[in-house]
Tab-separated table of C-alpha atoms in Angstrom:
chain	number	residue	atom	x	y	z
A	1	UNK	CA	0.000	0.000	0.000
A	2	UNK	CA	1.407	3.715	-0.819
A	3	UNK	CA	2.129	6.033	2.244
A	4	UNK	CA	3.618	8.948	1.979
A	5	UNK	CA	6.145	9.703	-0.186
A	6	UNK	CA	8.940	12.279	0.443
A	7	UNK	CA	11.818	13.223	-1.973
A	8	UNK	CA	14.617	13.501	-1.395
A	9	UNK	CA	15.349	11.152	1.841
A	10	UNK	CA	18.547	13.078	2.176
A	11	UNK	CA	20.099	16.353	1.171
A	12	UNK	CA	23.254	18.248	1.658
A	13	UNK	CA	23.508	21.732	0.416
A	14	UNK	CA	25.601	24.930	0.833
A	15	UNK	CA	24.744	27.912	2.254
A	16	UNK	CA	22.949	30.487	0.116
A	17	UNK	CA	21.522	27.642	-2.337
A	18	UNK	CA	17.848	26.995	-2.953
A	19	UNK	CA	16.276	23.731	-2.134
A	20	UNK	CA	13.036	22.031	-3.293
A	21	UNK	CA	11.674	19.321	-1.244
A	22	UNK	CA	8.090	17.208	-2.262
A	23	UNK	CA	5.856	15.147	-0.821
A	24	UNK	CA	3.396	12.599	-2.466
A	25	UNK	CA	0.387	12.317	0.215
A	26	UNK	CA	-1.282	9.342	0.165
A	27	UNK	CA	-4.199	9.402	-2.382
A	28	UNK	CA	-7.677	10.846	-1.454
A	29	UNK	CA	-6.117	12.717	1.455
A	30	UNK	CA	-7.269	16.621	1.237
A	31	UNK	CA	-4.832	17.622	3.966
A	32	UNK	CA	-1.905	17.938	3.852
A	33	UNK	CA	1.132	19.266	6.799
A	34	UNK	CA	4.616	20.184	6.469
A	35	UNK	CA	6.749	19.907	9.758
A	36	UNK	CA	10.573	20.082	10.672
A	37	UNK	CA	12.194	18.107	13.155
A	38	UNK	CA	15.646	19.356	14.731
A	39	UNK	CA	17.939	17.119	16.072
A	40	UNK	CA	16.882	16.847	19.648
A	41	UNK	CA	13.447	18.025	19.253
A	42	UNK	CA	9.576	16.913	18.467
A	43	UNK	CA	8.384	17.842	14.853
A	44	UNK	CA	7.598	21.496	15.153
A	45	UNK	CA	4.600	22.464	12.241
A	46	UNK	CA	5.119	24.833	9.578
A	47	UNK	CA	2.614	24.881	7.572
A	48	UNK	CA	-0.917	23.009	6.700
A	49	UNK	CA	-2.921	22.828	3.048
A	50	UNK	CA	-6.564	21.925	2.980
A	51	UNK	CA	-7.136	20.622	-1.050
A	52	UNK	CA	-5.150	23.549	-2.767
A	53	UNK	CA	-4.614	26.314	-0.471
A	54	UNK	CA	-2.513	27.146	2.462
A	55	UNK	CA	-4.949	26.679	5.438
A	56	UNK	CA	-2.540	27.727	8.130
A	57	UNK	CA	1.121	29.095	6.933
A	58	UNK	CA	1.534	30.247	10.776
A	59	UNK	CA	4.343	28.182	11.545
A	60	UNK	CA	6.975	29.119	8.426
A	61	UNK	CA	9.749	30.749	10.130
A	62	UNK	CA	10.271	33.520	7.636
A	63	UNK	CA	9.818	34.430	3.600
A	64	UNK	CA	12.713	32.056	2.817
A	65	UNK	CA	10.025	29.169	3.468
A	66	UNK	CA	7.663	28.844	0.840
A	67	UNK	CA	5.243	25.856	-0.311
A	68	UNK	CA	2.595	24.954	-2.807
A	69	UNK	CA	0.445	22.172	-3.802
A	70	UNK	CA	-0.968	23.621	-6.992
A	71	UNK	CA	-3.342	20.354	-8.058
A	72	UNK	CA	-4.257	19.649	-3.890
A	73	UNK	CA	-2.306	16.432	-4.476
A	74	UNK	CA	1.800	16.648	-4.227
A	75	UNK	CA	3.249	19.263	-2.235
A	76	UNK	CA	6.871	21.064	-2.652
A	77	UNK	CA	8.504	22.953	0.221
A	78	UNK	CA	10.652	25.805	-1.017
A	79	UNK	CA	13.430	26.904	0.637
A	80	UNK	CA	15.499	29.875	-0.631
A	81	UNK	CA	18.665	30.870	0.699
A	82	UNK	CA	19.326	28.060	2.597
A	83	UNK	CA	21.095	28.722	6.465
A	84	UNK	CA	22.920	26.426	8.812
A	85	UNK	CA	20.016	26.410	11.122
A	86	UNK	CA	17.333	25.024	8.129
A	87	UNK	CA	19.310	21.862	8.826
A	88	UNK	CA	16.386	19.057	10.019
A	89	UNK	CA	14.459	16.160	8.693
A	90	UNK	CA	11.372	17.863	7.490
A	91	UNK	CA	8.629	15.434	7.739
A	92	UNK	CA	5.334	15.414	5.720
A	93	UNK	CA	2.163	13.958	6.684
A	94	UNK	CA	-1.340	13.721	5.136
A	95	UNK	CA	-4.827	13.192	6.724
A	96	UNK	CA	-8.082	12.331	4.727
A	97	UNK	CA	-10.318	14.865	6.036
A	98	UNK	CA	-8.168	17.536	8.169
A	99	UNK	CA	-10.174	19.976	9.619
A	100	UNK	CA	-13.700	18.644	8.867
A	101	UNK	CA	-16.391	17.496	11.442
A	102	UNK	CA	-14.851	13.450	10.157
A	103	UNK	CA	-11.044	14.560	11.192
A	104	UNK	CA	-10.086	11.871	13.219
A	105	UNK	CA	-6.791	13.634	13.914
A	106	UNK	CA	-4.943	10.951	12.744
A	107	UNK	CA	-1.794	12.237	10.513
A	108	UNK	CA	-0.220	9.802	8.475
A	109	UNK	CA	3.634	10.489	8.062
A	110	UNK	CA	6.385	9.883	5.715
A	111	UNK	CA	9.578	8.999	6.471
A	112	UNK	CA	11.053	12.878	5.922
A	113	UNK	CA	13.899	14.372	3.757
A	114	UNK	CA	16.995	15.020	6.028
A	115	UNK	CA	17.996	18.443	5.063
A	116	UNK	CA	22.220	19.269	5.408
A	117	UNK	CA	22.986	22.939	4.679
A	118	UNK	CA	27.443	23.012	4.832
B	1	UNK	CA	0.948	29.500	22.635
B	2	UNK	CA	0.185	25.517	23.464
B	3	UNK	CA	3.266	23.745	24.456
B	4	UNK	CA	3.879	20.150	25.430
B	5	UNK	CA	6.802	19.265	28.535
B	6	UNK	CA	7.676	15.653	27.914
B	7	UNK	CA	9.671	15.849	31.402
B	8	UNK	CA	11.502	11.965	30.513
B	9	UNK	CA	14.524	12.265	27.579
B	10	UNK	CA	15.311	8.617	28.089
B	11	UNK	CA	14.084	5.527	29.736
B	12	UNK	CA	15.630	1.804	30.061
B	13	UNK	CA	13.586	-0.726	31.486
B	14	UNK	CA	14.107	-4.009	31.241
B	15	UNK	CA	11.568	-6.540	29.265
B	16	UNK	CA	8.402	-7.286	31.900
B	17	UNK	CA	8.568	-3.988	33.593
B	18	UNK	CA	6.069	-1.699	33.525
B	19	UNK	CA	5.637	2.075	31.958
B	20	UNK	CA	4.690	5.198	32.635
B	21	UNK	CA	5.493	8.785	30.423
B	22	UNK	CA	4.407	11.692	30.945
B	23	UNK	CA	3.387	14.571	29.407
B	24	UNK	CA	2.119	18.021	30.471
B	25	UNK	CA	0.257	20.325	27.838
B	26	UNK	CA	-0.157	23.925	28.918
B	27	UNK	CA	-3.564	25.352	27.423
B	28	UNK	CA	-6.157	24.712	29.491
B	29	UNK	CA	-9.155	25.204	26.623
B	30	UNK	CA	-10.716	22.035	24.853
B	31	UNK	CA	-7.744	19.716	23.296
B	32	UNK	CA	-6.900	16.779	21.329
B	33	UNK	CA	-4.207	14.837	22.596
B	34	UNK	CA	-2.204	12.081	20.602
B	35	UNK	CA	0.715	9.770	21.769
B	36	UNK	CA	2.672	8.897	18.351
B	37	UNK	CA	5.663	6.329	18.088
B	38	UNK	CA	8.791	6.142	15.879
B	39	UNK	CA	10.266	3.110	15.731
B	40	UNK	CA	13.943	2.634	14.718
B	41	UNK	CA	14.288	3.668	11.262
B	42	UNK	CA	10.581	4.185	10.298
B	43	UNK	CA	8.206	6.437	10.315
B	44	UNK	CA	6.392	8.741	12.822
B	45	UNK	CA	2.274	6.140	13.493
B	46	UNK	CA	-0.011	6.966	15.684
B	47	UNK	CA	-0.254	4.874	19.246
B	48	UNK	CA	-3.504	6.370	20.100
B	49	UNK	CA	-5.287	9.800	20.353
B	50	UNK	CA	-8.118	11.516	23.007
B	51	UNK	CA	-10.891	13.868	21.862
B	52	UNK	CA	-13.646	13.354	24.166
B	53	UNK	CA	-15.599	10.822	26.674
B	54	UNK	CA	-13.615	8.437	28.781
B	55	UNK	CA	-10.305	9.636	29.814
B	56	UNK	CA	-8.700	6.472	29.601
B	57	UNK	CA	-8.161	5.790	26.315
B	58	UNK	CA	-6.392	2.336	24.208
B	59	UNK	CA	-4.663	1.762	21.807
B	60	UNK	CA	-2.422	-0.681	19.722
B	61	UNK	CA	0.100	-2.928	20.933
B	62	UNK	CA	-1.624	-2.806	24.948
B	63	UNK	CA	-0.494	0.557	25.362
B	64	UNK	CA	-3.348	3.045	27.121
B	65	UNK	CA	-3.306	6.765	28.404
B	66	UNK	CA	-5.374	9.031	30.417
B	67	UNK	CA	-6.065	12.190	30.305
B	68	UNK	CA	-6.612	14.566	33.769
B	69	UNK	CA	-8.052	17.288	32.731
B	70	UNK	CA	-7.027	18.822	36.332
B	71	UNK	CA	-3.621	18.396	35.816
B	72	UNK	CA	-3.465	18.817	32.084
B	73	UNK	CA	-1.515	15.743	31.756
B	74	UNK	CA	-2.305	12.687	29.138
B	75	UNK	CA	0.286	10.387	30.544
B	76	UNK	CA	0.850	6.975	28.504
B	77	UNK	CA	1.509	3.365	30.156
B	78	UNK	CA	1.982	-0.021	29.190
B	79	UNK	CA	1.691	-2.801	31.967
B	80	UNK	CA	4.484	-4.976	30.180
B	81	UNK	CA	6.836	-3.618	28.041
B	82	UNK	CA	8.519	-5.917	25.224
B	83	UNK	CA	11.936	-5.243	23.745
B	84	UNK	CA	9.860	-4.193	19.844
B	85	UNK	CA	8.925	-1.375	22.532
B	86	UNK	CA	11.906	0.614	22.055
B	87	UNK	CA	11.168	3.229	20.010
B	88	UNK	CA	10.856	7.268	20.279
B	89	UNK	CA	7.366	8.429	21.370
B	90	UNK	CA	5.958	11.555	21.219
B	91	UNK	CA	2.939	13.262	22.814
B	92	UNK	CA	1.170	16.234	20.803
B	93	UNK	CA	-1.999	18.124	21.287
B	94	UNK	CA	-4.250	20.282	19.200
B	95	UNK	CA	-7.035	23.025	20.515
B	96	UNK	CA	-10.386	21.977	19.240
B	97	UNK	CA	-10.569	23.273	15.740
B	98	UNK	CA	-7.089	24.149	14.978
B	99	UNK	CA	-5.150	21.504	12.789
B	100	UNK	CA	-1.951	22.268	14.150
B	101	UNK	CA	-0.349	19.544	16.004
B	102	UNK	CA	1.969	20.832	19.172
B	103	UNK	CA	4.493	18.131	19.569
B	104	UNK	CA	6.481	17.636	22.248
B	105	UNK	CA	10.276	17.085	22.638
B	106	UNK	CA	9.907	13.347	22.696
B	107	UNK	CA	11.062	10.178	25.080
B	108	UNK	CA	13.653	7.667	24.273
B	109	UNK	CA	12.067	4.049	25.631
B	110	UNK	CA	15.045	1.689	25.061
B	111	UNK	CA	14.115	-1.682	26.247
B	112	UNK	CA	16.264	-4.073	27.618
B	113	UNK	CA	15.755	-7.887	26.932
């Protein structure tokens, strides 16, 4: 059975460079969450898509961050300019009915892309 | 801002033994709490979650929780812990009607056979 899909499952990058990650939700989800997870910490949210749109962007840490999911299927995290500190696993999940009277809450997770910036 | 304290980095028990984690949310408004699991070199599943109704809730593999609303704790236990126990677990929380999941910093379970 397909779960999640994230690509890449690793990354190393320099400073300054611009980085695409994507995520493949499972199919028939509508939501669909972006988190990062720093070494040493529980997966901290960034941002959440209901179908096509960004739902809740509340948790990008500044305009470097950026992500779409133009047909409410795959997602792609943008991240311009990457920094030390944007090194984490950032860890997609989808849900089939996020935020509707059905949610049962229940986010299904990929396995993350490990993100290196040198 | 909900947060989630996780007071327990790492625990080793041996195989038998019995469990306890806790973890403290701060918001005191109507929540959703969730224990989730990693296991060594897979991905972040869901243990079990709490909405509403009976505090103590169950879920797979014989682990439960309950939630005290009092002490705004939704600690998670396991009578018996088996050595496919060790894993990272996490305990998150939502406010009722926000998807955002508050995750705390996580517990180490390392079981010892």
């Amino acid at each position: 059975g397909a779960g999640v899909s994230q690509t890449p499952s690793n990354k190393v990058t320099e400073k300054g460079k611009y980085v695409e990650l994507r995520c493949d939700p499972i199919s028939g989800h509508t939501a669909l969450y972006w988190y990062r997870q720093s070494l040493g910490q529980g997966p901290e949210f960034l941002i959440y898509f209901q179908g096509t749109g960004a739902a809740d962007d509340s948790g990008l840490p500044n305009d470097r961050f950026f992500a779409v999911r133009p047909e409410g299927s795959v997602s792609t995290l943008k991240i311009q300019r990457t920094e030390r500190g944007d090194s984490a696993v950032y860890l997609c999940a989808s849900s089939p009915l996020g935020g509707s009277r059905e949610s049962t809450g229940e986010l299904f997770f990929g396995e993350g892309s490990r993100l290196t910036v040198l | 801002a909900q947060s989630v304290s996780q007071h327990n980095h790492h625990v080793i028990l041996s195989e038998a033994a019995s469990l306890e984690l806790g973890c403290n949310y701060s918001y005191g408004g109507t929540v959703n709490l969730f224990w989730y699991v990693q296991y060594p070199g897979q991905h972040l599943q869901l243990l079990l979650k709490y909405f509403s109704g009976d505090p103590l809730v169950k879920g797979i593999k014989g682990f439960e929780a309950e939630f005290i609303k009092s002490k705004f704790s939704f600690n998670l236990r396991k009578p018996s812990v088996q050595w496919s126990d060790t894993a990272e677990y996490f305990c998150a929380v939502n406010d009722f009607g926000n998807e955002k999941l508050t995750f705390g910093t996580g517990t180490r379970l390392t079981i010892i056979p």
